PDB file of C-alpha atoms in Angstrom:
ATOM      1  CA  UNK A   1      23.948  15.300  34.752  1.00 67.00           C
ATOM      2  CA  UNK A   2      26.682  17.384  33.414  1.00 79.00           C
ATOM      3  CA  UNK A   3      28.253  16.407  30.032  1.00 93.00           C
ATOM      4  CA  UNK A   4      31.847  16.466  29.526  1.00 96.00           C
ATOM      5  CA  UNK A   5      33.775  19.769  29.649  1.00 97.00           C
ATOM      6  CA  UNK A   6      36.912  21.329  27.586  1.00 98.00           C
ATOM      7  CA  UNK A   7      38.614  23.817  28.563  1.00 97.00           C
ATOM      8  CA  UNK A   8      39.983  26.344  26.780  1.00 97.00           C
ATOM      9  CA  UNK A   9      37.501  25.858  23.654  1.00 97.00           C
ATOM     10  CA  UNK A  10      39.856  27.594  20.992  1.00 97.00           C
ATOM     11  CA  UNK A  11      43.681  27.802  20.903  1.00 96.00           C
ATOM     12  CA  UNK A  12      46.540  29.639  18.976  1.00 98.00           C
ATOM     13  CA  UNK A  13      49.803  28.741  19.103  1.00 98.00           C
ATOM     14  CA  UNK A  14      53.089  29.498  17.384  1.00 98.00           C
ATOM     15  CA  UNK A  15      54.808  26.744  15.662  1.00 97.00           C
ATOM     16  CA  UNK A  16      57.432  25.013  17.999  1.00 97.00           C
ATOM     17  CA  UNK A  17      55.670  25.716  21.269  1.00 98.00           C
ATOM     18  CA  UNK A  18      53.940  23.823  23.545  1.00 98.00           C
ATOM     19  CA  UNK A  19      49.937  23.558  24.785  1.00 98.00           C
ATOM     20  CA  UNK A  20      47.863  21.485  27.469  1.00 98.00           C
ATOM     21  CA  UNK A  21      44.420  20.925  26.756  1.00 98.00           C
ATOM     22  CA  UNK A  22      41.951  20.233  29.834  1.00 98.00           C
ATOM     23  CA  UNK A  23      39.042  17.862  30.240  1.00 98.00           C
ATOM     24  CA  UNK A  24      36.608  16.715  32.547  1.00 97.00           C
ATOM     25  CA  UNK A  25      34.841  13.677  31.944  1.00 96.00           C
ATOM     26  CA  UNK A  26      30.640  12.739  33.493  1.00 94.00           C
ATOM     27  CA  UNK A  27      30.912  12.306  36.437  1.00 92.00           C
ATOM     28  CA  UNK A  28      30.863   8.906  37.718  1.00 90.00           C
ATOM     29  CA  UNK A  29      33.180   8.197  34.340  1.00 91.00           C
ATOM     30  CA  UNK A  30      36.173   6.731  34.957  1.00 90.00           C
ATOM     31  CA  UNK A  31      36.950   6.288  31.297  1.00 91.00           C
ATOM     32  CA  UNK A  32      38.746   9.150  28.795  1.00 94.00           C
ATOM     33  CA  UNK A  33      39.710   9.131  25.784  1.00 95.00           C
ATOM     34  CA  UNK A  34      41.164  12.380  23.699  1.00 97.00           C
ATOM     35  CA  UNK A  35      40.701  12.165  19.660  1.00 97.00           C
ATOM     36  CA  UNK A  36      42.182  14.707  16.777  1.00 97.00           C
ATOM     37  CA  UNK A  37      39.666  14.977  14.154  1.00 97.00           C
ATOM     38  CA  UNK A  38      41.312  17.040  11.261  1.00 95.00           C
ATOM     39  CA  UNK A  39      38.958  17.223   7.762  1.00 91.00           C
ATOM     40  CA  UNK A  40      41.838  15.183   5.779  1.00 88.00           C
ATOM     41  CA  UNK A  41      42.287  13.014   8.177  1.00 91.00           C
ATOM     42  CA  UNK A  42      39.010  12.381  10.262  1.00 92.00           C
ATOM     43  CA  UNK A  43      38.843  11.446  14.061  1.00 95.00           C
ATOM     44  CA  UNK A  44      41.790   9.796  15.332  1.00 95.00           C
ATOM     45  CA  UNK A  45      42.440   8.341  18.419  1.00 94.00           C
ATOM     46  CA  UNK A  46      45.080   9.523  20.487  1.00 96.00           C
ATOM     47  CA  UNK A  47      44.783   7.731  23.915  1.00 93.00           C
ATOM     48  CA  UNK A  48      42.897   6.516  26.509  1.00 93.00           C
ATOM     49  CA  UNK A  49      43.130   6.806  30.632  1.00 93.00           C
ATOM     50  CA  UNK A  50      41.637   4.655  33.142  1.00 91.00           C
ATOM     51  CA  UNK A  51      42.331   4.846  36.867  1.00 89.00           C
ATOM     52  CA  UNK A  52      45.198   7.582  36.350  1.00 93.00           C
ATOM     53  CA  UNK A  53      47.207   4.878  34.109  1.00 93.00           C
ATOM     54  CA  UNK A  54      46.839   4.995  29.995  1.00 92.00           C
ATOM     55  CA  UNK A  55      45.530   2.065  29.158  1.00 88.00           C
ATOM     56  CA  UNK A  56      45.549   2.382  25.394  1.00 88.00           C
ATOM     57  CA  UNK A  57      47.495   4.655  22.694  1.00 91.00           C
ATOM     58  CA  UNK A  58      47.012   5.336  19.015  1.00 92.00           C
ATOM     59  CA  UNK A  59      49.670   5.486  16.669  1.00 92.00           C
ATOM     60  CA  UNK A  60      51.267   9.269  17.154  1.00 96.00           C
ATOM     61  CA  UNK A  61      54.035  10.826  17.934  1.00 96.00           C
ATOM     62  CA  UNK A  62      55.361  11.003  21.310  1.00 95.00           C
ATOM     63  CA  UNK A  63      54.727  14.924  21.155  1.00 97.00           C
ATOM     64  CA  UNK A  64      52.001  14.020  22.181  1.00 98.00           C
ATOM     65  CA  UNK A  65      50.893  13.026  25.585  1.00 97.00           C
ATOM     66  CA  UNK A  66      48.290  13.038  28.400  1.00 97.00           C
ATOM     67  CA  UNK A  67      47.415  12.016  32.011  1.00 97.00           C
ATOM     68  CA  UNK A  68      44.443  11.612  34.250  1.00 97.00           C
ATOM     69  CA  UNK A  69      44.188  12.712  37.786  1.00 97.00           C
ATOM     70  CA  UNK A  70      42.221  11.020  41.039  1.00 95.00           C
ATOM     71  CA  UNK A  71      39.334  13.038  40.114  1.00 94.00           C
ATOM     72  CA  UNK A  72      39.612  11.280  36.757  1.00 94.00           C
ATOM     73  CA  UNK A  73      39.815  14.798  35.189  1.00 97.00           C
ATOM     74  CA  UNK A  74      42.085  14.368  32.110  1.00 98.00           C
ATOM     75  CA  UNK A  75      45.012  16.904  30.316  1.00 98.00           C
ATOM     76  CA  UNK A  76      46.747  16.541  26.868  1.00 98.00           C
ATOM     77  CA  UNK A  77      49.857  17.767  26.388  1.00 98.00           C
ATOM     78  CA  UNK A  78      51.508  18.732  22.879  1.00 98.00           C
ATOM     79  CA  UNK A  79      54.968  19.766  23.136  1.00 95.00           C
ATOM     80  CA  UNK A  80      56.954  21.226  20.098  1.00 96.00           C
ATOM     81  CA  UNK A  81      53.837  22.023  18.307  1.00 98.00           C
ATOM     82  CA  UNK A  82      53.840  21.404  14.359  1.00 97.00           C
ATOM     83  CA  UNK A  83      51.586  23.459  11.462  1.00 97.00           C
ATOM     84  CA  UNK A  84      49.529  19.866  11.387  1.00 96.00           C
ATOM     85  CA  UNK A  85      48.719  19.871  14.558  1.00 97.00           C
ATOM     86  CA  UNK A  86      46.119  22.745  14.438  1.00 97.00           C
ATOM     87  CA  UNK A  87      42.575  20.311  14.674  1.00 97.00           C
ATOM     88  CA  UNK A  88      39.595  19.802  16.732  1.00 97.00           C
ATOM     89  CA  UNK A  89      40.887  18.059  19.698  1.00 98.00           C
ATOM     90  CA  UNK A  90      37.878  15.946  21.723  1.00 98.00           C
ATOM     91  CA  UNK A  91      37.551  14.429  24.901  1.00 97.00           C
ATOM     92  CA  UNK A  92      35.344  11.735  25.228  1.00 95.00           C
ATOM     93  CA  UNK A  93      34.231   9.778  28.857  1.00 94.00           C
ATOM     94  CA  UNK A  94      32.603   6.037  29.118  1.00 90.00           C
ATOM     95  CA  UNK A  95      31.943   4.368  32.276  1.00 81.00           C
ATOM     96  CA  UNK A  96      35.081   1.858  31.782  1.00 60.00           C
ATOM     97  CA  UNK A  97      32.859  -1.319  32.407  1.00 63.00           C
ATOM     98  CA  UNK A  98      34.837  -3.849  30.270  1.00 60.00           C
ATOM     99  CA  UNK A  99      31.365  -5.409  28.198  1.00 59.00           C
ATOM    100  CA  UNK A 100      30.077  -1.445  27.256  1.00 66.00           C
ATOM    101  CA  UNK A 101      32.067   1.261  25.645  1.00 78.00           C
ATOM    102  CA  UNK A 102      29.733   4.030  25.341  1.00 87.00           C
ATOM    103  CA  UNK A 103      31.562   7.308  24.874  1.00 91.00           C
ATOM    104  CA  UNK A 104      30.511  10.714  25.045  1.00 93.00           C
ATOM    105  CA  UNK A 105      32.275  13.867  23.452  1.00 96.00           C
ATOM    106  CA  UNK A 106      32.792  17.117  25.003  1.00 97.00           C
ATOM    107  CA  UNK A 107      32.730  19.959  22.380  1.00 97.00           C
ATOM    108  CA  UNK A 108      36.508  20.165  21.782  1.00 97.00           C
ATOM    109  CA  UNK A 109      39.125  22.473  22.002  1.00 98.00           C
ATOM    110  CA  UNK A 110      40.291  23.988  18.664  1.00 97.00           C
ATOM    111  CA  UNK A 111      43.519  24.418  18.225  1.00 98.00           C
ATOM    112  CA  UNK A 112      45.119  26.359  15.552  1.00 97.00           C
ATOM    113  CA  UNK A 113      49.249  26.270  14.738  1.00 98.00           C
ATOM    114  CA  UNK A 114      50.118  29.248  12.714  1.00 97.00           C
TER     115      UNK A 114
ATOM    116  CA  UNK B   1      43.382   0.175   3.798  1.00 54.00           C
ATOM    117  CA  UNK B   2      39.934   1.416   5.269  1.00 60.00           C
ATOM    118  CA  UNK B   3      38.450  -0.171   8.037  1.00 89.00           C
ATOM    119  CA  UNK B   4      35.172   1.632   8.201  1.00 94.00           C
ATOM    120  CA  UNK B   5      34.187   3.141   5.488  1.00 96.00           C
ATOM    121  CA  UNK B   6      30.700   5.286   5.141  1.00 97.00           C
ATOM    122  CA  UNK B   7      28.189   6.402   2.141  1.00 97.00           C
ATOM    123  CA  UNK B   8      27.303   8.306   0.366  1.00 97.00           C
ATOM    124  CA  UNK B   9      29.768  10.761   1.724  1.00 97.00           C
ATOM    125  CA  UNK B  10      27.036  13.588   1.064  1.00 98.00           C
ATOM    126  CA  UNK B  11      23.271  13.455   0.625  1.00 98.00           C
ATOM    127  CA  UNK B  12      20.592  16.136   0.569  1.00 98.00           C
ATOM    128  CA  UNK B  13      16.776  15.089   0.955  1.00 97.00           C
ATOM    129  CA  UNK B  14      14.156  17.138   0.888  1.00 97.00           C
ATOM    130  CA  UNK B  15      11.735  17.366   4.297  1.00 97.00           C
ATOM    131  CA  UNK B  16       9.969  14.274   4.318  1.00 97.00           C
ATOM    132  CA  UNK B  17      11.889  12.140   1.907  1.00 97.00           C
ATOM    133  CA  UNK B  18      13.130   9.534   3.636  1.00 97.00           C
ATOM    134  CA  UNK B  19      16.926   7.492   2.831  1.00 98.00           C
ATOM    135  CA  UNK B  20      19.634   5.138   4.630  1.00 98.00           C
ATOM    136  CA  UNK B  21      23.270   5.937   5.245  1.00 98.00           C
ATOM    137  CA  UNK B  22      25.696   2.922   5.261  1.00 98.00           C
ATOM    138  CA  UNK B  23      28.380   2.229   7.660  1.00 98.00           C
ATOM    139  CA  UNK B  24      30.056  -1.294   6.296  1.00 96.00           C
ATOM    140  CA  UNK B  25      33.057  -2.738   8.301  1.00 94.00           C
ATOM    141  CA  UNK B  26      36.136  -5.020   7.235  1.00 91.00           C
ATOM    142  CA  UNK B  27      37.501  -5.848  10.977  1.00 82.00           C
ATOM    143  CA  UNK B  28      38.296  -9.036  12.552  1.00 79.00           C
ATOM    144  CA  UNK B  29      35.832  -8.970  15.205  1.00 83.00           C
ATOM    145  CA  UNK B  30      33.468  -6.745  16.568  1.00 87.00           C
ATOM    146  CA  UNK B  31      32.895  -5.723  19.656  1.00 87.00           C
ATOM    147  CA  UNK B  32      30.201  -2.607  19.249  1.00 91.00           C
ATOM    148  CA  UNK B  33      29.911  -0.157  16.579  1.00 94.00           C
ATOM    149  CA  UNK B  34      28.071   3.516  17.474  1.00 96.00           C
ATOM    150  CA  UNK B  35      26.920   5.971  15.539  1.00 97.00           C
ATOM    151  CA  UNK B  36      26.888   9.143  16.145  1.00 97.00           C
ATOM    152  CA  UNK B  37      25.568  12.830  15.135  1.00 98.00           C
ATOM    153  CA  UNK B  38      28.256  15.713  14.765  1.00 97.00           C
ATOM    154  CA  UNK B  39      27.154  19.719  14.182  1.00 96.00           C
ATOM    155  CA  UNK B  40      29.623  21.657  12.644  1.00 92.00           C
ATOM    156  CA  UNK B  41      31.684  23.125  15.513  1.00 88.00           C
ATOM    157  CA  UNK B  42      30.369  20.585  17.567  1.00 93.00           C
ATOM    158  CA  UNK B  43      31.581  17.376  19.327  1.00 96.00           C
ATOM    159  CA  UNK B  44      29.910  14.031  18.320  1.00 97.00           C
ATOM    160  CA  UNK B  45      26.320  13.332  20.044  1.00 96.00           C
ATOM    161  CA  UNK B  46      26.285   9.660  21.120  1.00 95.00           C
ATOM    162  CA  UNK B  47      22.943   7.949  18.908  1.00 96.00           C
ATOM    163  CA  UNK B  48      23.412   4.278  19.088  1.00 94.00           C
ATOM    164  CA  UNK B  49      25.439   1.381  19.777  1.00 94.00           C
ATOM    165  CA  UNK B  50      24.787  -1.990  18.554  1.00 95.00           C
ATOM    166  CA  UNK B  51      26.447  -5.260  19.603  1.00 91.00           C
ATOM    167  CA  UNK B  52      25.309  -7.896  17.522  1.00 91.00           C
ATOM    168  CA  UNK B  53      23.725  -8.889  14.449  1.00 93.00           C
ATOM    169  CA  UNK B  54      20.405  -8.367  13.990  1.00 95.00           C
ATOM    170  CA  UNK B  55      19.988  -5.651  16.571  1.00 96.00           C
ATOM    171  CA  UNK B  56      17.921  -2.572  15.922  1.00 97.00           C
ATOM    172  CA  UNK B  57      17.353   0.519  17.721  1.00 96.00           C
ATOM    173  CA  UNK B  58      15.172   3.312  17.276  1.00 96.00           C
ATOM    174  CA  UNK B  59      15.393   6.714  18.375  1.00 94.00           C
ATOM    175  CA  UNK B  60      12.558   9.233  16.823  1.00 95.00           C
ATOM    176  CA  UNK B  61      13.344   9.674  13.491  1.00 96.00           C
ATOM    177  CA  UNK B  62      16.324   7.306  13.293  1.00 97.00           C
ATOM    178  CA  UNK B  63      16.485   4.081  13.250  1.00 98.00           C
ATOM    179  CA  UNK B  64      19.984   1.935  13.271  1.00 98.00           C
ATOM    180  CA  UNK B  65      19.883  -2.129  12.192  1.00 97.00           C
ATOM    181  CA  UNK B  66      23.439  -4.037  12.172  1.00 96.00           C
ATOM    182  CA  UNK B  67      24.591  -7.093   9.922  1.00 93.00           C
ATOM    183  CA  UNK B  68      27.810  -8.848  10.431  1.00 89.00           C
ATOM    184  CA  UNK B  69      29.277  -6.664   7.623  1.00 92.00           C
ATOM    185  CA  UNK B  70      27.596  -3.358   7.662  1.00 96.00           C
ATOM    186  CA  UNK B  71      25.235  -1.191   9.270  1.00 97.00           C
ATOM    187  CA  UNK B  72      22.298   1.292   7.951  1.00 98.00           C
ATOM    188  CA  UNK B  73      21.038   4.481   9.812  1.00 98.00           C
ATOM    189  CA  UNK B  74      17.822   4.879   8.598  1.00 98.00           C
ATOM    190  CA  UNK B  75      16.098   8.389   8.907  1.00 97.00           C
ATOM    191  CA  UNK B  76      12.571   8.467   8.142  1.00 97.00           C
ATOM    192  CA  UNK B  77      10.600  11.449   7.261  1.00 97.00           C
ATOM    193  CA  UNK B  78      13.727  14.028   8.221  1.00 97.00           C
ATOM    194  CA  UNK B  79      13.178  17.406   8.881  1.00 97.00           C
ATOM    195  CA  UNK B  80      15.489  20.339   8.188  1.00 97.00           C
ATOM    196  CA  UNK B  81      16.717  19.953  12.227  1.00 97.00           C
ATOM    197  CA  UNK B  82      18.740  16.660  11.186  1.00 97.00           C
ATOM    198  CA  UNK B  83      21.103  17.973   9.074  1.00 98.00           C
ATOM    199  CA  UNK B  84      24.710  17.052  10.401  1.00 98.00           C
ATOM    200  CA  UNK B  85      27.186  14.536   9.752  1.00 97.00           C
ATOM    201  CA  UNK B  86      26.533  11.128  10.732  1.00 98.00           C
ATOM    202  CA  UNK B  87      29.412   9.291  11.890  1.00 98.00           C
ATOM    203  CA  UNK B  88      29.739   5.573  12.957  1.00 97.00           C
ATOM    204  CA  UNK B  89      32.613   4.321  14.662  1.00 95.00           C
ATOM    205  CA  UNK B  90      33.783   0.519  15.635  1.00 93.00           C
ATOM    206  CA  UNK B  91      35.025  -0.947  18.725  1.00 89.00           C
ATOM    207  CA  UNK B  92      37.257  -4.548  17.319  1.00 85.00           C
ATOM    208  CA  UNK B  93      37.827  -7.381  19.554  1.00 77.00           C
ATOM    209  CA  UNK B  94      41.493  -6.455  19.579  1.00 76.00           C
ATOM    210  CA  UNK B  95      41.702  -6.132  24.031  1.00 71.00           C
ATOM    211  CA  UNK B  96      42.374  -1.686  23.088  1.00 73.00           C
ATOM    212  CA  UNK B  97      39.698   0.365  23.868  1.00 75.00           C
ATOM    213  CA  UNK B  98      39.514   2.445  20.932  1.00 83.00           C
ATOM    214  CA  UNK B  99      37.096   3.185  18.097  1.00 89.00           C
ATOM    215  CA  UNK B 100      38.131   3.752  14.833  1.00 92.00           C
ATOM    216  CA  UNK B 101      35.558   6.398  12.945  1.00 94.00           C
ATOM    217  CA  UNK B 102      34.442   6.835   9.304  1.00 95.00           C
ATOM    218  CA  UNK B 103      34.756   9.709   7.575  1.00 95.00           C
ATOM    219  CA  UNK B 104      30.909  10.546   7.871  1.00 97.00           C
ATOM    220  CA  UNK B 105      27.711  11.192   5.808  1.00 98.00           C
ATOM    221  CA  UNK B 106      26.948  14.915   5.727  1.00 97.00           C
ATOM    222  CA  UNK B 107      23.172  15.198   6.099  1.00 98.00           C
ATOM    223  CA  UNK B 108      21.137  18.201   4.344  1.00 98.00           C
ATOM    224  CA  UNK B 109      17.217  17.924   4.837  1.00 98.00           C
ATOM    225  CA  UNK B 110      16.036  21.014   2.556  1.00 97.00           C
ATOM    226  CA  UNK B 111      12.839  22.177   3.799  1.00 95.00           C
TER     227      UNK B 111
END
């Protein structure tokens, strides 16, 4: 079975402008979740989608955002992009069964502001 | 104030010598907690997930046991292939689907 795939794996971007990240969960996964991990900071949640709707966010800014499509596929959005932004940015997928939470990482995208 | 916190935050072991890495937890309940293996460059590898205390699992070298306040990841006998950073990661009993991480054990088996 395929893992889960990112897509674009590194990223520059100039302060103030804008960047989608791409993921694609296991298939059969109905679950994703994106997290920053940053060395200060470590890995942070961000949010999670189920069935196209988010059904849980962390506590950032509202720069940040994502969605999920049918296919459960899964983009993140950061608009107005900041120097603290650059990190690792990970998808992960579970199943979405409410008694398991399982999740497995894709190998991020990382994303550098300059 | 830390929820998870993880130690030592470095060790290095020579091949064969075997240690524990501790994961202890200050939430309200929990609902899972995982650990996980992360290369550098890498995205987390999924290990374990424990539910309850008392539970072990095992997994070639590794083996990771759970108490109702903290968890050890024990590696027996590493080899120089196990170096990484070992993170572990709750789930609370809060109804949001989220884990909240350490800040990880970096691993370095010397041969």
């Amino acid at each position: 079975k395929a893992g889960v795939t990112q897509t674009p794996r590194y990223l520059i971007k100039t302060r103030g402008q804008q960047v989608t990240l791409s993921c694609s969960p296991i298939s059969g996964h109905r679950s994703v979740s994106w997290y920053q991990q940053t060395p200060g900071q470590g890995l942070q949640f961000l949010f999670e989608y189920f069935s196209e709707t988010q059904r849980n966010k962390g506590n950032f800014p509202g720069r940040f955002s994502g969605r999920q499509f049918s296919n459960s596929r899964s983009e993140m959005n950061v608009s107005t992009l900041e120097l603290g932004d650059s990190a690792l940015y990970l998808c992960a997928s579970s199943g979405g069964d409410r008694g398991t939470y399982e999740q497995y990482f894709g190998p991020g995208t990382r994303l550098t502001v300059t | 104030e830390d929820q998870v916190t993880q130690s030592p935050e470095a060790l290095r072991l020579q091949e064969g010598e075997s240690s524990s890495l501790n994961c202890s937890y200050t939430v309200s309940g929990l609902r899972g907690l995982f650990w996980y293996r992360q290369d550098p460059g890498k995205g987390p590898e999924f290990l374990f997930t424990l539910y309850s205390a008392g539970e072990e699992k095992e997994k070639e070298r590794l083996k990771a046991t759970l108490t109702k306040k903290e968890s050890f990841l024990h590696i027996t006998a590493p080899k120089p292939e196990d170096s990484a950073t070992y993170l572990c990661a709750v789930w609370e009993d809060t109804g949001r689907r989220a884990l909240t991480f350490g800040s990880g054990t970096r691993l370095q088996v010397q041969p």
